[in-house]
mmCIF file of C-alpha atoms and ligand atoms in Angstrom:
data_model
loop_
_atom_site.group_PDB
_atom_site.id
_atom_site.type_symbol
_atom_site.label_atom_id
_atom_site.label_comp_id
_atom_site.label_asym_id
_atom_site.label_seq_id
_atom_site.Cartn_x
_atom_site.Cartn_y
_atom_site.Cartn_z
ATOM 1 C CA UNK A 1 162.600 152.521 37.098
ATOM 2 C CA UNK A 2 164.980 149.767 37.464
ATOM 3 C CA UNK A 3 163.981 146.041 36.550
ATOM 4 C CA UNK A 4 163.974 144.442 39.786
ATOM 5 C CA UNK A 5 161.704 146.981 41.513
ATOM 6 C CA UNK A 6 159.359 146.994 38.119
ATOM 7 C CA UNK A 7 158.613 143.164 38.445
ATOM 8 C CA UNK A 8 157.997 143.793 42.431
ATOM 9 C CA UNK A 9 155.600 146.275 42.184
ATOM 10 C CA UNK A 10 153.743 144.601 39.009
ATOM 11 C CA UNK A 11 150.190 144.235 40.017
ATOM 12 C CA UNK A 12 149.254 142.254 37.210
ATOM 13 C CA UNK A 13 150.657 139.308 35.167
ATOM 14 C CA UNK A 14 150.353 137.781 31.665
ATOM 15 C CA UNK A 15 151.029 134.022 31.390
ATOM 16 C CA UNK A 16 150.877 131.493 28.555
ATOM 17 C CA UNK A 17 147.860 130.341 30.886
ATOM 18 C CA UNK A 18 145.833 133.237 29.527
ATOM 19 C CA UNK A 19 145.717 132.356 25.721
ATOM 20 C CA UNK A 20 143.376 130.855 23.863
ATOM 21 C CA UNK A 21 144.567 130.655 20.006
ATOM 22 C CA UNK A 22 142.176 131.432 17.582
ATOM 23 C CA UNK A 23 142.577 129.786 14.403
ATOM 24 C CA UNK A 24 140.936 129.064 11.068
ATOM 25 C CA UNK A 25 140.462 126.154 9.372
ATOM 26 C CA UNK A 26 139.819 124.821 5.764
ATOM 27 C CA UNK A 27 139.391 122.081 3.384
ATOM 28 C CA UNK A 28 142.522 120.942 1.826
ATOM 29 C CA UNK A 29 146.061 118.858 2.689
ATOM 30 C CA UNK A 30 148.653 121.004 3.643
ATOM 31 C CA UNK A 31 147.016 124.517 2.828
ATOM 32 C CA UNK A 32 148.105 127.425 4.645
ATOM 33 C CA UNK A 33 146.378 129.846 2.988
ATOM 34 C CA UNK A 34 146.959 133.640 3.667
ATOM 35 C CA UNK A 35 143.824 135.926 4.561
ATOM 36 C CA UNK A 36 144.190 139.322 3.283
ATOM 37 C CA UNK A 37 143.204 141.647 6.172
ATOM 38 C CA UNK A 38 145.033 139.483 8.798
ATOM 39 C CA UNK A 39 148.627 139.343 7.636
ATOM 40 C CA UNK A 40 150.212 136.161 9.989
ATOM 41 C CA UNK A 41 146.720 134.585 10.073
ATOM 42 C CA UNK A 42 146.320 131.486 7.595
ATOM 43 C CA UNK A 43 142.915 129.146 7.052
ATOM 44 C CA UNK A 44 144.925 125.978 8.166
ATOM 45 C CA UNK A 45 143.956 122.392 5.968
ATOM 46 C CA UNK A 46 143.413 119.395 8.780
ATOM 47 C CA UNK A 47 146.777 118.652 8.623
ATOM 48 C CA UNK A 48 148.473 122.142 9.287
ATOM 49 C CA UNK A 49 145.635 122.282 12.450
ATOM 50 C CA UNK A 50 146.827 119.388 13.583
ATOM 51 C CA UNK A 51 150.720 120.202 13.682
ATOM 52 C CA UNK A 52 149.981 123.665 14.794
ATOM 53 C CA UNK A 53 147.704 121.890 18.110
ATOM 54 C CA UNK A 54 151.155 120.163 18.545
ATOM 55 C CA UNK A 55 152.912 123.421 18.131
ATOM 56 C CA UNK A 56 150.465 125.068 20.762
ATOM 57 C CA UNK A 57 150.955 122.137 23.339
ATOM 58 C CA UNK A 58 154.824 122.713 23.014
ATOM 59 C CA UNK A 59 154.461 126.203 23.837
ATOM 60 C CA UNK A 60 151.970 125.354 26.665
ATOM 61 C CA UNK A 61 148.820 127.615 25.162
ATOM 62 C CA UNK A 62 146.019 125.667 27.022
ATOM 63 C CA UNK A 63 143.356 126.070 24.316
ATOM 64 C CA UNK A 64 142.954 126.588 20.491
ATOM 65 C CA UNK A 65 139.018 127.834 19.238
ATOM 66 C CA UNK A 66 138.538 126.306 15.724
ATOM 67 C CA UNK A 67 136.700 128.560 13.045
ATOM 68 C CA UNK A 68 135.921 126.887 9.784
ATOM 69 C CA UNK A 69 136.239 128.395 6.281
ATOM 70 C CA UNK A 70 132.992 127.207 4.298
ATOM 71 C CA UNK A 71 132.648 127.917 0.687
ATOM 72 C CA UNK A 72 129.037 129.039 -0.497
ATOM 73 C CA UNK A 73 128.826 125.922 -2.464
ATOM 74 C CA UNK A 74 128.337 123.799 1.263
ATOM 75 C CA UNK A 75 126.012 126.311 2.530
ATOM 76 C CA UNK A 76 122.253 126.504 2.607
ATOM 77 C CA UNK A 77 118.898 128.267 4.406
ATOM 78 C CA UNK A 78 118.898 126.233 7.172
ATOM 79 C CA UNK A 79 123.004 125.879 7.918
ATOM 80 C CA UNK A 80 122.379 122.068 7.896
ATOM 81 C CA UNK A 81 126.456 121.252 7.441
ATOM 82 C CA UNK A 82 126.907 122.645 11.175
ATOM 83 C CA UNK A 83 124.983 119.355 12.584
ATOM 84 C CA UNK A 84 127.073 117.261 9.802
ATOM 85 C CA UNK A 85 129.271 115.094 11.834
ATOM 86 C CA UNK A 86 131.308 114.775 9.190
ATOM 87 C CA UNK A 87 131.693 118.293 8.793
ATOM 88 C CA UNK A 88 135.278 120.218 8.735
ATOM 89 C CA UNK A 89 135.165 120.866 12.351
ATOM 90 C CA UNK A 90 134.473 117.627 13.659
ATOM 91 C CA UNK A 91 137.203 115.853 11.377
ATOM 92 C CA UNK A 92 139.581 118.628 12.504
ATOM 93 C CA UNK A 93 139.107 118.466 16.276
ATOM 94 C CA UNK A 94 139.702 114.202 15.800
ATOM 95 C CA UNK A 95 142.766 115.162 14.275
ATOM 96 C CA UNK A 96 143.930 117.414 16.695
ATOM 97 C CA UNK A 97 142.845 115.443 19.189
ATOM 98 C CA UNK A 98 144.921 112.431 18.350
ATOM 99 C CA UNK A 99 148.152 114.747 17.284
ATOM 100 C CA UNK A 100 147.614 116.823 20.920
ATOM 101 C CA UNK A 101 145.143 115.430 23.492
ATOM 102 C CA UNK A 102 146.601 118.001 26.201
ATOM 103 C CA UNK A 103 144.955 120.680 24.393
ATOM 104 C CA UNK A 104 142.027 122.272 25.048
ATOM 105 C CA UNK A 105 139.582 122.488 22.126
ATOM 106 C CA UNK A 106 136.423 125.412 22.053
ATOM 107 C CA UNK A 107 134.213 125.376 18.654
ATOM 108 C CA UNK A 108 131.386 128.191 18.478
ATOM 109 C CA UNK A 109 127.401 127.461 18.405
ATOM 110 C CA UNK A 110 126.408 129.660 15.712
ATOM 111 C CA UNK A 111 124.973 128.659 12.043
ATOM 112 C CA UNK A 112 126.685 131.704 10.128
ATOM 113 C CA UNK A 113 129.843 129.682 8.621
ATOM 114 C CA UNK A 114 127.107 127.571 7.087
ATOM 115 C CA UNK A 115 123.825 130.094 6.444
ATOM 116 C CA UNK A 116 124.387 131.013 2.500
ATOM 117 C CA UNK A 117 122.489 134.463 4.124
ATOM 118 C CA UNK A 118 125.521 134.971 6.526
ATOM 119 C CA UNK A 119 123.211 135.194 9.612
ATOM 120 C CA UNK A 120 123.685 133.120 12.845
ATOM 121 C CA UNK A 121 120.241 131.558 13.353
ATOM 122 C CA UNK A 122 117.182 130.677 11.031
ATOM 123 C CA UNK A 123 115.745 133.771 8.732
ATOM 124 C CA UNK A 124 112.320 133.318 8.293
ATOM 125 C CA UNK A 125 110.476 136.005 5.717
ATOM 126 C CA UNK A 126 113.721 138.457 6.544
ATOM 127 C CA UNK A 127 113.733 137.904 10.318
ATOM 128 C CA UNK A 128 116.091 135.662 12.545
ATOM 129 C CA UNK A 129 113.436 133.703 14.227
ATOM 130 C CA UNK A 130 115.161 132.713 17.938
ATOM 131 C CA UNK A 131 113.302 130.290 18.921
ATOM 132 C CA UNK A 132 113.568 127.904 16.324
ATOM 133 C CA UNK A 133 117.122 128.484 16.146
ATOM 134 C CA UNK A 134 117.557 126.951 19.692
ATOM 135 C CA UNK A 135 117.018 123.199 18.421
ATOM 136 C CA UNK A 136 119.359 123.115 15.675
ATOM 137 C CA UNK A 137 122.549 124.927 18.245
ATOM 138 C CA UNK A 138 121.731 122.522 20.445
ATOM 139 C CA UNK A 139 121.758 119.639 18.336
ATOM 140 C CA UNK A 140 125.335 121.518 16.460
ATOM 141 C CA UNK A 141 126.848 121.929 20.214
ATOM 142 C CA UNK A 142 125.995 117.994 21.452
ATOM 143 C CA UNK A 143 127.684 117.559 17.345
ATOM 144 C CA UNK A 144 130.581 119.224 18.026
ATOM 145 C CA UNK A 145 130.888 117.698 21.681
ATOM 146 C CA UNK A 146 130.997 114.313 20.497
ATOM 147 C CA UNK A 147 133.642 115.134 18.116
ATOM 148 C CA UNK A 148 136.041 115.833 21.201
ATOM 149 C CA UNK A 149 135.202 119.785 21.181
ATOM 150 C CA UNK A 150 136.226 120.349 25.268
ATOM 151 C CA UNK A 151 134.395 123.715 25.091
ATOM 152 C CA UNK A 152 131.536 125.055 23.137
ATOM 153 C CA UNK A 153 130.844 128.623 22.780
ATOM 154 C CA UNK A 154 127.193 129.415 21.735
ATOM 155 C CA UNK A 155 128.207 132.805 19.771
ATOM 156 C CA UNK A 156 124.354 133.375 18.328
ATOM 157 C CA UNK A 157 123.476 135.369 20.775
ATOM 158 C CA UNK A 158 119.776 133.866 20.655
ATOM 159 C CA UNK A 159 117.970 133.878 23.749
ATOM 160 C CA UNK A 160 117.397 130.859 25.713
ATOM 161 C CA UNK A 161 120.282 128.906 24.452
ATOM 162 C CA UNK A 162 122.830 128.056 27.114
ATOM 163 C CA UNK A 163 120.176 126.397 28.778
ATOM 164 C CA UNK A 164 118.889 124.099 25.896
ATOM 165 C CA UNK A 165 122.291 123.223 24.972
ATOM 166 C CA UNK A 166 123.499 122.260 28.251
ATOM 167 C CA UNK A 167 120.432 120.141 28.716
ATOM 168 C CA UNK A 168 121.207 118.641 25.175
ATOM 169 C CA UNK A 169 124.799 117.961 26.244
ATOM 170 C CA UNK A 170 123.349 116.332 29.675
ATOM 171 C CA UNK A 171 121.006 114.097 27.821
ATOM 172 C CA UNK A 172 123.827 112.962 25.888
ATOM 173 C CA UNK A 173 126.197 111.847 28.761
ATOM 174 C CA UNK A 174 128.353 114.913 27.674
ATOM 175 C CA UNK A 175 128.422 116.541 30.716
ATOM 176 C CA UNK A 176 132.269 117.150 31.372
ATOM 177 C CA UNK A 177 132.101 119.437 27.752
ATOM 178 C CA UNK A 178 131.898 122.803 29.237
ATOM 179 C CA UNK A 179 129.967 126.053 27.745
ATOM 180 C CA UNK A 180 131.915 129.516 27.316
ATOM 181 C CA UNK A 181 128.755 131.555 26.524
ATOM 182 C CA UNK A 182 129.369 134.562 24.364
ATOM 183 C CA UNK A 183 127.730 136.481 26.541
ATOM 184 C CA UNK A 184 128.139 140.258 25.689
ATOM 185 C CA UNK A 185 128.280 139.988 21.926
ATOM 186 C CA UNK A 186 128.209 143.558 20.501
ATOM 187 C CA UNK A 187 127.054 144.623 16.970
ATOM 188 C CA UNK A 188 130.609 145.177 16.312
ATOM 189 C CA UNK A 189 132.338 146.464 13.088
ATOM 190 C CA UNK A 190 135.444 144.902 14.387
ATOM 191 C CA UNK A 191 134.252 141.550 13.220
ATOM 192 C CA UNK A 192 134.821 142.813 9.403
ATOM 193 C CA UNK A 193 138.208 140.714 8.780
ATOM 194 C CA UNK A 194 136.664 137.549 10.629
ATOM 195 C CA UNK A 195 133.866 137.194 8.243
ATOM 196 C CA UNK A 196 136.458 137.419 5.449
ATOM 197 C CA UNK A 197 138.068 134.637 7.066
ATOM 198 C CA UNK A 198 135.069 132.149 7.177
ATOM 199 C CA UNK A 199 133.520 133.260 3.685
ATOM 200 C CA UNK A 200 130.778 134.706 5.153
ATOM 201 C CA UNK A 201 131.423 138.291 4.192
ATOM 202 C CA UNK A 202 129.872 138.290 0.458
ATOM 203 C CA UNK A 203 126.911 136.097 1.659
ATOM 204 C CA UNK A 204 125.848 138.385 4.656
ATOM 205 C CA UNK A 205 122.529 140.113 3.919
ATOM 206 C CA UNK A 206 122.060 142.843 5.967
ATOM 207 C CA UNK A 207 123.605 143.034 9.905
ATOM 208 C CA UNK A 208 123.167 141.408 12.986
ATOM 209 C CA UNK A 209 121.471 143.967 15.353
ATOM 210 C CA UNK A 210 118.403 142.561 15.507
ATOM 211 C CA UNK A 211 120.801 139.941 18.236
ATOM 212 C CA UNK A 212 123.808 141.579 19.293
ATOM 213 C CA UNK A 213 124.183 144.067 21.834
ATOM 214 C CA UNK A 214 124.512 148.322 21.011
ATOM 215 C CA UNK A 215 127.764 148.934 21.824
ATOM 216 C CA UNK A 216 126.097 151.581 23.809
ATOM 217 C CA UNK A 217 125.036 149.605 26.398
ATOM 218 C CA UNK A 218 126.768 147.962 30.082
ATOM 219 C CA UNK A 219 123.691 147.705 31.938
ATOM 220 C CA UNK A 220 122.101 145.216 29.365
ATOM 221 C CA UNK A 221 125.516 143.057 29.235
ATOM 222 C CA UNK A 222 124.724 142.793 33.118
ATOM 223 C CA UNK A 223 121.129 141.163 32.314
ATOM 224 C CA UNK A 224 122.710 139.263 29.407
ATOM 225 C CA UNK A 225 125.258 137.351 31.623
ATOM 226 C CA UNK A 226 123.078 137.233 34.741
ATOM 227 C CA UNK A 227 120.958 134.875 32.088
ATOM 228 C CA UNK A 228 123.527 133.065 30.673
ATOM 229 C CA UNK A 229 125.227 131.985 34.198
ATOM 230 C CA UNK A 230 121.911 130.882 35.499
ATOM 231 C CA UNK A 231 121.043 129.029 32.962
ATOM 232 C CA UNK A 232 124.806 126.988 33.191
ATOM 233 C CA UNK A 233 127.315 128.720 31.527
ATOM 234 C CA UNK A 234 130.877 127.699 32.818
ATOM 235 C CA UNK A 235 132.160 130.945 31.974
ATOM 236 C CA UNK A 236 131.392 134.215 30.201
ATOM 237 C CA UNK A 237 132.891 136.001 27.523
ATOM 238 C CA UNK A 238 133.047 139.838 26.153
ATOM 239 C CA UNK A 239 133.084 140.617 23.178
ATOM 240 C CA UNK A 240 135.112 142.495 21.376
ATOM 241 C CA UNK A 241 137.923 143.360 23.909
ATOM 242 C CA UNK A 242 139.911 146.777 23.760
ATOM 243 C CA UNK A 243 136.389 148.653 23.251
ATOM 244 C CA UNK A 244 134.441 147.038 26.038
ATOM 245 C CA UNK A 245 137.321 146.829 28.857
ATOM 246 C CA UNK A 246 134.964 148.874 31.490
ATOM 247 C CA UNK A 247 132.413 145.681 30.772
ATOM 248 C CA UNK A 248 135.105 143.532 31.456
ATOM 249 C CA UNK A 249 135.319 145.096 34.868
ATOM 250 C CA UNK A 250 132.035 145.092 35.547
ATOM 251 C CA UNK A 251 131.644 141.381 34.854
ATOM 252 C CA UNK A 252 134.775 140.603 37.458
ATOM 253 C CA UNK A 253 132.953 142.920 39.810
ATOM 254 C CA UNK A 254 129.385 141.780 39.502
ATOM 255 C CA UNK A 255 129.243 138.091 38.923
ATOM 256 C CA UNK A 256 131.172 135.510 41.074
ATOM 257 C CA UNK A 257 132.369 134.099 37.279
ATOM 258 C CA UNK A 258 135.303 133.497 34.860
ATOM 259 C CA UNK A 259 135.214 136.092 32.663
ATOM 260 C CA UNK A 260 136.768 135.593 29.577
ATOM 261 C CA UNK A 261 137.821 138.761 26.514
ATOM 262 C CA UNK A 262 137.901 138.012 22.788
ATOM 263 C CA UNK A 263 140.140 140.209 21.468
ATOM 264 C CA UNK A 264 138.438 140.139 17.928
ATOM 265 C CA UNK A 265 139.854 140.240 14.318
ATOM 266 C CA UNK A 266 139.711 144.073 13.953
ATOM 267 C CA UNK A 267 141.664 144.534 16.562
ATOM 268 C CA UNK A 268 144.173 142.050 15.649
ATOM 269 C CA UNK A 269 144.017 144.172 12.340
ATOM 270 C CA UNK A 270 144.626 146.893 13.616
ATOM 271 C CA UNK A 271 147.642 146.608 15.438
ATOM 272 C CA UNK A 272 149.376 144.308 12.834
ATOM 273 C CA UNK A 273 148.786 146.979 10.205
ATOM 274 C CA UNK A 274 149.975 149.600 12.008
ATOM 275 C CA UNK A 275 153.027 147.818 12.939
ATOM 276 C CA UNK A 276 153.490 146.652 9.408
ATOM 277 C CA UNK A 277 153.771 150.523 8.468
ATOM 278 C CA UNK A 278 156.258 151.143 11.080
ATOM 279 C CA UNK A 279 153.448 153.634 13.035
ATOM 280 C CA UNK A 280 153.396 151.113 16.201
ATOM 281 C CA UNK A 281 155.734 148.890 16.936
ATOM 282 C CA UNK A 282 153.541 145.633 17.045
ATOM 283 C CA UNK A 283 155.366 143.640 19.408
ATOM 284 C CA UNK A 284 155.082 145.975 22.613
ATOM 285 C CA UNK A 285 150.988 147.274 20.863
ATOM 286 C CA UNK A 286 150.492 143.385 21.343
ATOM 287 C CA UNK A 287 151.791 143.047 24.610
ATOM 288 C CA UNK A 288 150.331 146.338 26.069
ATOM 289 C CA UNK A 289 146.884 145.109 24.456
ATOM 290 C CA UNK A 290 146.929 141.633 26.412
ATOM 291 C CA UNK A 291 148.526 142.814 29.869
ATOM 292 C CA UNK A 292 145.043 145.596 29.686
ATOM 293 C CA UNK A 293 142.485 142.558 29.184
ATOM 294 C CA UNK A 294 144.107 140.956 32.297
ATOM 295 C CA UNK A 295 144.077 144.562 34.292
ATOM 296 C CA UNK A 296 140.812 144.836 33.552
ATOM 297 C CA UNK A 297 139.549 141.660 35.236
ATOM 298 C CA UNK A 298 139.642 138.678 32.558
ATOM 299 C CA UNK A 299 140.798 135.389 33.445
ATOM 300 C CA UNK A 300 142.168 134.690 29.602
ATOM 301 C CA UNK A 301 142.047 136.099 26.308
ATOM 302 C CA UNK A 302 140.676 134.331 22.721
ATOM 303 C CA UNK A 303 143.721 135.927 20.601
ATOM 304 C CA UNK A 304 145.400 135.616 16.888
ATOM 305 C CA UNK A 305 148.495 136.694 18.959
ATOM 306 C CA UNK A 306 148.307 133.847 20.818
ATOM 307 C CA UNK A 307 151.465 132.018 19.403
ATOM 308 C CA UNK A 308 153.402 135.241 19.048
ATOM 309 C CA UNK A 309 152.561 136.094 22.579
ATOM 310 C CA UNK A 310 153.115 132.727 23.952
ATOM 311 C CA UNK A 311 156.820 133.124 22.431
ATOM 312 C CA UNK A 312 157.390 136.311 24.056
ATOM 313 C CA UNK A 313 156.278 135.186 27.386
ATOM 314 C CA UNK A 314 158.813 132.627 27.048
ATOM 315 C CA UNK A 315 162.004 134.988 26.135
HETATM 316 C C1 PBG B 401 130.010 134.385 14.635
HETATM 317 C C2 PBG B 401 131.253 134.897 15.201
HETATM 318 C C3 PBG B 401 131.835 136.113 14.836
HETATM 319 C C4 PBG B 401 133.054 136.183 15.513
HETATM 320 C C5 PBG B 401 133.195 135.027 16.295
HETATM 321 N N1 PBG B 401 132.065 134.239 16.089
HETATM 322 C C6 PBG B 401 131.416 137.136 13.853
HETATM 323 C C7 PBG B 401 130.088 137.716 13.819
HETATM 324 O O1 PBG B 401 129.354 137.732 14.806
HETATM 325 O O2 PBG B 401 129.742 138.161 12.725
HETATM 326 C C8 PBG B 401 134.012 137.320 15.352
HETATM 327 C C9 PBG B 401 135.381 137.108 15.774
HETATM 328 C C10 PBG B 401 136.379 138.050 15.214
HETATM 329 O O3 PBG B 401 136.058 139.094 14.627
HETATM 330 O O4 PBG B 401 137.567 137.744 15.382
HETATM 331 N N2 PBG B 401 129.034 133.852 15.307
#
């Protein structure tokens, strides 16, 4: 088909405007420091975060979620570094903040970069116990708020928690800091390269499907983010993408809501792997990958491609 009557009948476009970078961080002064299974994806010091926000704002990606790296040494039972305000995340999004104010900042609600068990809420005698969970995310969101965090995304999957965090937030005069709840979280093995990249691989005990969703299940998403929205999430998000695209669609058709994909560090894997062996070629994989998320019904996608897609929107 020729170009000009490609673009015309094109029923569905990628911007810049859909990415949000993902990106890890870690202690350190200008670290960069490779993760194994995500070749191109480095745990950034403050510093590097900071020029790479810059680098983001230059290529207009709206937003950049922050995961930190914590070492077992700073973690504990009860995840009590994620309320530190002191801690990594905070110090990086004041950074960032002051190198690139026009960009959006998300950090997740979730204790597992700081449980030494690996687990997203409080274990009590082997069990994630939700409800106590709920005070200490809400106290971590209204924590990372106040740092200058413009979105938190309660990732825990505990039920109950939009609400208390928003409340939290309200108490505390934050209420322009808006929640991305994760909504449909699956029990994903896609997540395998993430937990690598926040040290929490060797220190999770056991898995987390006692709290995220069977991946065999769309009606259940449905109750999930009826929940979520009602109790004040700004938007929703799916979780992880390529797998779940026909929740995706659901969502757009369903709820009057942004609708958000995260196309998780598996997938990222995936593709880059391939391409690195010369069985896909990554760039078009990458593209093809995004443009589906965006077919599919999502207002934006959380993404490791996000700076290598940003540049090839720009070509
Ligand atoms: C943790 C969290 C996870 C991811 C984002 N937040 C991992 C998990 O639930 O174990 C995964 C993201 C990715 O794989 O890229 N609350």
């Amino acid at each position: 088909m020729r170009d000009w009557s490609r673009r015309l009948y094109e029923e569905t476009q990628l911007s810049v405007n859909d990415l949000i970078w993902a990106m890890f961080i870690i202690e350190g002064k200008g670290v960069r420091e490779p993760i194994a299974a995500m070749p191109g994806v480095y745990r950034l010091s403050i510093d590097e975060a900071a020029k790479a926000a810059v680098k983001a704002r230059d290529l207009s990606i709206p937003a950049i979620a922050l995961f930190p790296y914590t070492d077992a040494g700073l973690r504990d039972a009860k995840g009590s570094e994620a309320v530190n305000p002191d801690n990594l995340m905070c110090r990086a999004a004041h950074a960032m903040k002051d190198a690139a104010p026009e960009v959006g900042l998300m950090a997740d609600v979730a204790l597992d970069p700081y449980t030494d068990h690996g687990h997203d809420g409080l274990m009590i005698d082997g069990e994630i116990v939700n409800d106590a969970t709920l005070d200490v995310l809400a106290e971590q969101a209204v924590v990372e708020a106040r740092a200058g965090f413009d979105i938190v995304a309660p990732s825990d999957m505990m039920d109950g928690r939009v609400g208390v965090i928003r409340k939290a937030l309200d108490v505390d005069g934050l209420q322009n800091t808006q929640i991305m709840a994760y909504a449909a979280k699956y029990a994903s093995a896609f997540y395998g390269p993430f937990r690598e990249a926040i040290g929490s691989a060797g220190a999770l005990k056991g898995d987390k499907r006692t709290y995220q969703m069977n991946p065999a299940n769309s009606d259940e998403a449905m109750r999930e983010i009826a929940l979520d929205l009602a109790e004040g999430a700004d938007c929703v998000m799916i979780k992880p993408g390529m797998p779940y695209l026909d929740i995706v669609r659901r969502v757009k058709e369903e709820f009057n809501a942004p609708v958000f994909v995260y196309q998780v560090s598996g997938e990222y894997s995936m593709i880059k792997a391939a391409g690195q062996n010369g069985w896909i070629d990554e760039r078009r994989a990458m593209m093809e990958s995004l443009i589906a998320f965006k077919r599919a019904g999502a207002n934006g996608v959380i993404t490791y491609f996000a700076e290598d897609a940003a540049k090839e929107l720009s070509k």
